[in-house]
């Protein structure tokens, strides 16, 4: 079984590429979704967050605004938040990889925006950057989220550029203006097949 780390900036076409991997029988692990699940299901993580950041929960529901107000203007607090949450996300990801292996899946795709900066990269046999030109990403984000061009450009500017992802990943899949959803999905599927066939 191959574990493929998949990353890249917003609006690049990750959703379409991930669909191509599941069509080949791959299992997807969305690191962001794992984190959100754990904020509710992991009592140990909840206790650590409360111990470090105070009353940031209402029962079992994390008050994201309250936590955000603490960490987004304080680098040390943000580093502590990442240290706590990444540990639990890594453990749960490892458990899901083992589950997929036991079920005979041909591949696991770990989808994480901060994959390359996290411990999750250590679980990967290879990494794939999904990229697209900046102008295309701006258009897609505006259409997808109904936001203004200025706000979309701000979102794009806040992330690392495509070149950074390409430079740090083993493979790159770039979607272009010429792609339709179908042609991009076909190219993604062909690349995943190639990766799965490599020893």
PDB file of N, CA and C in Angstrom, residues 133-193:
ATOM      1  N   UNK A 133      -2.191  28.093 -11.684  1.00  0.00           N
ATOM      2  CA  UNK A 133      -1.772  29.493 -11.751  1.00  0.00           C
ATOM      3  C   UNK A 133      -2.611  30.366 -10.807  1.00  0.00           C
ATOM      4  N   UNK A 134      -1.983  31.402 -10.277  1.00  0.00           N
ATOM      5  CA  UNK A 134      -2.631  32.253  -9.262  1.00  0.00           C
ATOM      6  C   UNK A 134      -3.959  32.839  -9.748  1.00  0.00           C
ATOM      7  N   UNK A 135      -3.992  33.341 -11.000  1.00  0.00           N
ATOM      8  CA  UNK A 135      -5.224  33.960 -11.512  1.00  0.00           C
ATOM      9  C   UNK A 135      -6.381  32.965 -11.564  1.00  0.00           C
ATOM     10  N   UNK A 136      -6.067  31.738 -11.924  1.00  0.00           N
ATOM     11  CA  UNK A 136      -7.090  30.690 -11.990  1.00  0.00           C
ATOM     12  C   UNK A 136      -7.595  30.365 -10.582  1.00  0.00           C
ATOM     13  N   UNK A 137      -6.694  30.326  -9.630  1.00  0.00           N
ATOM     14  CA  UNK A 137      -7.089  30.045  -8.241  1.00  0.00           C
ATOM     15  C   UNK A 137      -7.999  31.150  -7.698  1.00  0.00           C
ATOM     16  N   UNK A 138      -7.671  32.400  -7.995  1.00  0.00           N
ATOM     17  CA  UNK A 138      -8.499  33.522  -7.551  1.00  0.00           C
ATOM     18  C   UNK A 138      -9.916  33.366  -8.099  1.00  0.00           C
ATOM     19  N   UNK A 139     -10.023  33.075  -9.404  1.00  0.00           N
ATOM     20  CA  UNK A 139     -11.346  32.899 -10.040  1.00  0.00           C
ATOM     21  C   UNK A 139     -12.131  31.765  -9.378  1.00  0.00           C
ATOM     22  N   UNK A 140     -11.447  30.650  -9.134  1.00  0.00           N
ATOM     23  CA  UNK A 140     -12.118  29.485  -8.540  1.00  0.00           C
ATOM     24  C   UNK A 140     -12.608  29.772  -7.120  1.00  0.00           C
ATOM     25  N   UNK A 141     -11.771  30.434  -6.334  1.00  0.00           N
ATOM     26  CA  UNK A 141     -12.158  30.736  -4.947  1.00  0.00           C
ATOM     27  C   UNK A 141     -13.360  31.679  -4.930  1.00  0.00           C
ATOM     28  N   UNK A 142     -13.353  32.683  -5.824  1.00  0.00           N
ATOM     29  CA  UNK A 142     -14.490  33.616  -5.910  1.00  0.00           C
ATOM     30  C   UNK A 142     -15.775  32.864  -6.249  1.00  0.00           C
ATOM     31  N   UNK A 143     -15.690  31.969  -7.231  1.00  0.00           N
ATOM     32  CA  UNK A 143     -16.879  31.219  -7.667  1.00  0.00           C
ATOM     33  C   UNK A 143     -17.351  30.255  -6.579  1.00  0.00           C
ATOM     34  N   UNK A 144     -16.389  29.594  -5.935  1.00  0.00           N
ATOM     35  CA  UNK A 144     -16.718  28.560  -4.946  1.00  0.00           C
ATOM     36  C   UNK A 144     -17.316  29.154  -3.674  1.00  0.00           C
ATOM     37  N   UNK A 145     -16.784  30.295  -3.250  1.00  0.00           N
ATOM     38  CA  UNK A 145     -17.175  30.822  -1.943  1.00  0.00           C
ATOM     39  C   UNK A 145     -17.990  32.106  -2.013  1.00  0.00           C
ATOM     40  N   UNK A 146     -18.215  32.606  -3.239  1.00  0.00           N
ATOM     41  CA  UNK A 146     -19.018  33.823  -3.394  1.00  0.00           C
ATOM     42  C   UNK A 146     -18.393  35.031  -2.719  1.00  0.00           C
ATOM     43  N   UNK A 147     -17.058  35.140  -2.823  1.00  0.00           N
ATOM     44  CA  UNK A 147     -16.364  36.262  -2.171  1.00  0.00           C
ATOM     45  C   UNK A 147     -15.834  37.240  -3.218  1.00  0.00           C
ATOM     46  N   UNK A 148     -15.458  38.421  -2.763  1.00  0.00           N
ATOM     47  CA  UNK A 148     -14.960  39.445  -3.684  1.00  0.00           C
ATOM     48  C   UNK A 148     -13.570  39.081  -4.205  1.00  0.00           C
ATOM     49  N   UNK A 149     -13.188  39.720  -5.299  1.00  0.00           N
ATOM     50  CA  UNK A 149     -11.863  39.471  -5.876  1.00  0.00           C
ATOM     51  C   UNK A 149     -10.760  39.882  -4.891  1.00  0.00           C
ATOM     52  N   UNK A 150     -10.949  41.004  -4.225  1.00  0.00           N
ATOM     53  CA  UNK A 150      -9.941  41.480  -3.261  1.00  0.00           C
ATOM     54  C   UNK A 150      -9.715  40.461  -2.149  1.00  0.00           C
ATOM     55  N   UNK A 151     -10.843  39.934  -1.626  1.00  0.00           N
ATOM     56  CA  UNK A 151     -10.732  38.960  -0.530  1.00  0.00           C
ATOM     57  C   UNK A 151     -10.093  37.666  -1.026  1.00  0.00           C
ATOM     58  N   UNK A 152     -10.457  37.248  -2.239  1.00  0.00           N
ATOM     59  CA  UNK A 152      -9.866  36.031  -2.824  1.00  0.00           C
ATOM     60  C   UNK A 152      -8.367  36.216  -3.003  1.00  0.00           C
ATOM     61  N   UNK A 153      -7.962  37.392  -3.472  1.00  0.00           N
ATOM     62  CA  UNK A 153      -6.525  37.661  -3.659  1.00  0.00           C
ATOM     63  C   UNK A 153      -5.784  37.669  -2.318  1.00  0.00           C
ATOM     64  N   UNK A 154      -6.450  38.178  -1.290  1.00  0.00           N
ATOM     65  CA  UNK A 154      -5.853  38.188   0.045  1.00  0.00           C
ATOM     66  C   UNK A 154      -5.647  36.760   0.548  1.00  0.00           C
ATOM     67  N   UNK A 155      -6.638  35.899   0.294  1.00  0.00           N
ATOM     68  CA  UNK A 155      -6.541  34.488   0.703  1.00  0.00           C
ATOM     69  C   UNK A 155      -5.372  33.808  -0.021  1.00  0.00           C
ATOM     70  N   UNK A 156      -5.261  34.063  -1.323  1.00  0.00           N
ATOM     71  CA  UNK A 156      -4.192  33.461  -2.124  1.00  0.00           C
ATOM     72  C   UNK A 156      -2.825  33.968  -1.656  1.00  0.00           C
ATOM     73  N   UNK A 157      -2.736  35.262  -1.385  1.00  0.00           N
ATOM     74  CA  UNK A 157      -1.464  35.867  -0.959  1.00  0.00           C
ATOM     75  C   UNK A 157      -1.016  35.367   0.405  1.00  0.00           C
ATOM     76  N   UNK A 158      -1.974  34.926   1.229  1.00  0.00           N
ATOM     77  CA  UNK A 158      -1.645  34.458   2.582  1.00  0.00           C
ATOM     78  C   UNK A 158      -1.013  33.062   2.582  1.00  0.00           C
ATOM     79  N   UNK A 159      -1.096  32.367   1.450  1.00  0.00           N
ATOM     80  CA  UNK A 159      -0.533  31.009   1.369  1.00  0.00           C
ATOM     81  C   UNK A 159       0.790  31.008   0.619  1.00  0.00           C
ATOM     82  N   UNK A 160       1.523  29.919   0.814  1.00  0.00           N
ATOM     83  CA  UNK A 160       2.784  29.788   0.086  1.00  0.00           C
ATOM     84  C   UNK A 160       2.480  29.659  -1.412  1.00  0.00           C
ATOM     85  N   UNK A 161       3.373  30.150  -2.274  1.00  0.00           N
ATOM     86  CA  UNK A 161       3.123  30.072  -3.716  1.00  0.00           C
ATOM     87  C   UNK A 161       3.254  28.642  -4.248  1.00  0.00           C
ATOM     88  N   UNK A 162       2.681  28.416  -5.419  1.00  0.00           N
ATOM     89  CA  UNK A 162       2.741  27.084  -6.053  1.00  0.00           C
ATOM     90  C   UNK A 162       4.171  26.577  -6.158  1.00  0.00           C
ATOM     91  N   UNK A 163       5.106  27.476  -6.500  1.00  0.00           N
ATOM     92  CA  UNK A 163       6.510  27.072  -6.698  1.00  0.00           C
ATOM     93  C   UNK A 163       7.092  26.425  -5.442  1.00  0.00           C
ATOM     94  N   UNK A 164       6.678  26.909  -4.280  1.00  0.00           N
ATOM     95  CA  UNK A 164       7.192  26.338  -3.011  1.00  0.00           C
ATOM     96  C   UNK A 164       6.734  24.887  -2.870  1.00  0.00           C
ATOM     97  N   UNK A 165       5.453  24.636  -3.153  1.00  0.00           N
ATOM     98  CA  UNK A 165       4.925  23.271  -3.060  1.00  0.00           C
ATOM     99  C   UNK A 165       5.631  22.358  -4.072  1.00  0.00           C
ATOM    100  N   UNK A 166       5.809  22.859  -5.299  1.00  0.00           N
ATOM    101  CA  UNK A 166       6.471  22.068  -6.346  1.00  0.00           C
ATOM    102  C   UNK A 166       7.897  21.697  -5.939  1.00  0.00           C
ATOM    103  N   UNK A 167       8.584  22.656  -5.368  1.00  0.00           N
ATOM    104  CA  UNK A 167       9.980  22.470  -4.992  1.00  0.00           C
ATOM    105  C   UNK A 167      10.141  21.420  -3.891  1.00  0.00           C
ATOM    106  N   UNK A 168       9.145  21.316  -3.013  1.00  0.00           N
ATOM    107  CA  UNK A 168       9.274  20.444  -1.846  1.00  0.00           C
ATOM    108  C   UNK A 168       8.550  19.101  -1.975  1.00  0.00           C
ATOM    109  N   UNK A 169       7.863  18.870  -3.093  1.00  0.00           N
ATOM    110  CA  UNK A 169       7.139  17.598  -3.275  1.00  0.00           C
ATOM    111  C   UNK A 169       7.801  16.718  -4.330  1.00  0.00           C
ATOM    112  N   UNK A 170       7.529  15.419  -4.244  1.00  0.00           N
ATOM    113  CA  UNK A 170       8.110  14.462  -5.198  1.00  0.00           C
ATOM    114  C   UNK A 170       7.452  14.561  -6.576  1.00  0.00           C
ATOM    115  N   UNK A 171       6.153  14.861  -6.591  1.00  0.00           N
ATOM    116  CA  UNK A 171       5.397  14.967  -7.846  1.00  0.00           C
ATOM    117  C   UNK A 171       4.606  16.270  -7.836  1.00  0.00           C
ATOM    118  N   UNK A 172       4.303  16.767  -9.039  1.00  0.00           N
ATOM    119  CA  UNK A 172       3.444  17.947  -9.169  1.00  0.00           C
ATOM    120  C   UNK A 172       2.368  17.659 -10.211  1.00  0.00           C
ATOM    121  N   UNK A 173       1.155  18.073  -9.916  1.00  0.00           N
ATOM    122  CA  UNK A 173       0.048  17.988 -10.866  1.00  0.00           C
ATOM    123  C   UNK A 173      -0.542  19.393 -10.940  1.00  0.00           C
ATOM    124  N   UNK A 174      -0.384  20.047 -12.098  1.00  0.00           N
ATOM    125  CA  UNK A 174      -0.874  21.423 -12.231  1.00  0.00           C
ATOM    126  C   UNK A 174      -2.129  21.448 -13.084  1.00  0.00           C
ATOM    127  N   UNK A 175      -3.165  22.097 -12.564  1.00  0.00           N
ATOM    128  CA  UNK A 175      -4.358  22.289 -13.392  1.00  0.00           C
ATOM    129  C   UNK A 175      -4.240  23.660 -14.067  1.00  0.00           C
ATOM    130  N   UNK A 176      -4.751  23.750 -15.286  1.00  0.00           N
ATOM    131  CA  UNK A 176      -4.596  24.971 -16.086  1.00  0.00           C
ATOM    132  C   UNK A 176      -5.955  25.428 -16.607  1.00  0.00           C
ATOM    133  N   UNK A 177      -5.970  26.587 -17.234  1.00  0.00           N
ATOM    134  CA  UNK A 177      -7.196  27.124 -17.846  1.00  0.00           C
ATOM    135  C   UNK A 177      -7.752  26.158 -18.893  1.00  0.00           C
ATOM    136  N   UNK A 178      -6.848  25.399 -19.532  1.00  0.00           N
ATOM    137  CA  UNK A 178      -7.265  24.488 -20.605  1.00  0.00           C
ATOM    138  C   UNK A 178      -7.983  23.246 -20.065  1.00  0.00           C
ATOM    139  N   UNK A 179      -7.818  22.949 -18.776  1.00  0.00           N
ATOM    140  CA  UNK A 179      -8.430  21.748 -18.191  1.00  0.00           C
ATOM    141  C   UNK A 179      -9.923  21.918 -17.958  1.00  0.00           C
ATOM    142  N   UNK A 180     -10.657  20.847 -18.223  1.00  0.00           N
ATOM    143  CA  UNK A 180     -12.019  20.738 -17.690  1.00  0.00           C
ATOM    144  C   UNK A 180     -11.877  19.875 -16.433  1.00  0.00           C
ATOM    145  N   UNK A 181     -12.934  19.782 -15.655  1.00  0.00           N
ATOM    146  CA  UNK A 181     -12.896  18.901 -14.478  1.00  0.00           C
ATOM    147  C   UNK A 181     -12.551  17.480 -14.922  1.00  0.00           C
ATOM    148  N   UNK A 182     -13.127  17.067 -16.065  1.00  0.00           N
ATOM    149  CA  UNK A 182     -12.924  15.687 -16.557  1.00  0.00           C
ATOM    150  C   UNK A 182     -11.479  15.458 -16.995  1.00  0.00           C
ATOM    151  N   UNK A 183     -10.897  16.405 -17.736  1.00  0.00           N
ATOM    152  CA  UNK A 183      -9.526  16.179 -18.221  1.00  0.00           C
ATOM    153  C   UNK A 183      -8.539  16.207 -17.061  1.00  0.00           C
ATOM    154  N   UNK A 184      -8.792  17.084 -16.069  1.00  0.00           N
ATOM    155  CA  UNK A 184      -7.897  17.137 -14.913  1.00  0.00           C
ATOM    156  C   UNK A 184      -8.012  15.847 -14.101  1.00  0.00           C
ATOM    157  N   UNK A 185      -9.234  15.355 -13.941  1.00  0.00           N
ATOM    158  CA  UNK A 185      -9.445  14.086 -13.208  1.00  0.00           C
ATOM    159  C   UNK A 185      -8.731  12.933 -13.921  1.00  0.00           C
ATOM    160  N   UNK A 186      -8.775  12.933 -15.258  1.00  0.00           N
ATOM    161  CA  UNK A 186      -8.086  11.872 -16.024  1.00  0.00           C
ATOM    162  C   UNK A 186      -6.575  11.940 -15.814  1.00  0.00           C
ATOM    163  N   UNK A 187      -6.022  13.153 -15.836  1.00  0.00           N
ATOM    164  CA  UNK A 187      -4.578  13.304 -15.634  1.00  0.00           C
ATOM    165  C   UNK A 187      -4.185  12.903 -14.209  1.00  0.00           C
ATOM    166  N   UNK A 188      -5.045  13.249 -13.246  1.00  0.00           N
ATOM    167  CA  UNK A 188      -4.784  12.874 -11.854  1.00  0.00           C
ATOM    168  C   UNK A 188      -4.803  11.350 -11.712  1.00  0.00           C
ATOM    169  N   UNK A 189      -5.790  10.725 -12.322  1.00  0.00           N
ATOM    170  CA  UNK A 189      -5.911   9.259 -12.236  1.00  0.00           C
ATOM    171  C   UNK A 189      -4.683   8.584 -12.845  1.00  0.00           C
ATOM    172  N   UNK A 190      -4.239   9.094 -14.005  1.00  0.00           N
ATOM    173  CA  UNK A 190      -3.058   8.513 -14.673  1.00  0.00           C
ATOM    174  C   UNK A 190      -1.817   8.649 -13.794  1.00  0.00           C
ATOM    175  N   UNK A 191      -1.671   9.796 -13.137  1.00  0.00           N
ATOM    176  CA  UNK A 191      -0.514   9.989 -12.274  1.00  0.00           C
ATOM    177  C   UNK A 191      -0.582   9.062 -11.054  1.00  0.00           C
ATOM    178  N   UNK A 192      -1.753   8.947 -10.442  1.00  0.00           N
ATOM    179  CA  UNK A 192      -1.894   8.054  -9.292  1.00  0.00           C
ATOM    180  C   UNK A 192      -1.607   6.598  -9.685  1.00  0.00           C
ATOM    181  N   UNK A 193      -2.084   6.186 -10.859  1.00  0.00           N
ATOM    182  CA  UNK A 193      -1.797   4.829 -11.334  1.00  0.00           C
ATOM    183  C   UNK A 193      -0.291   4.603 -11.472  1.00  0.00           C
TER     184      UNK A 193
END
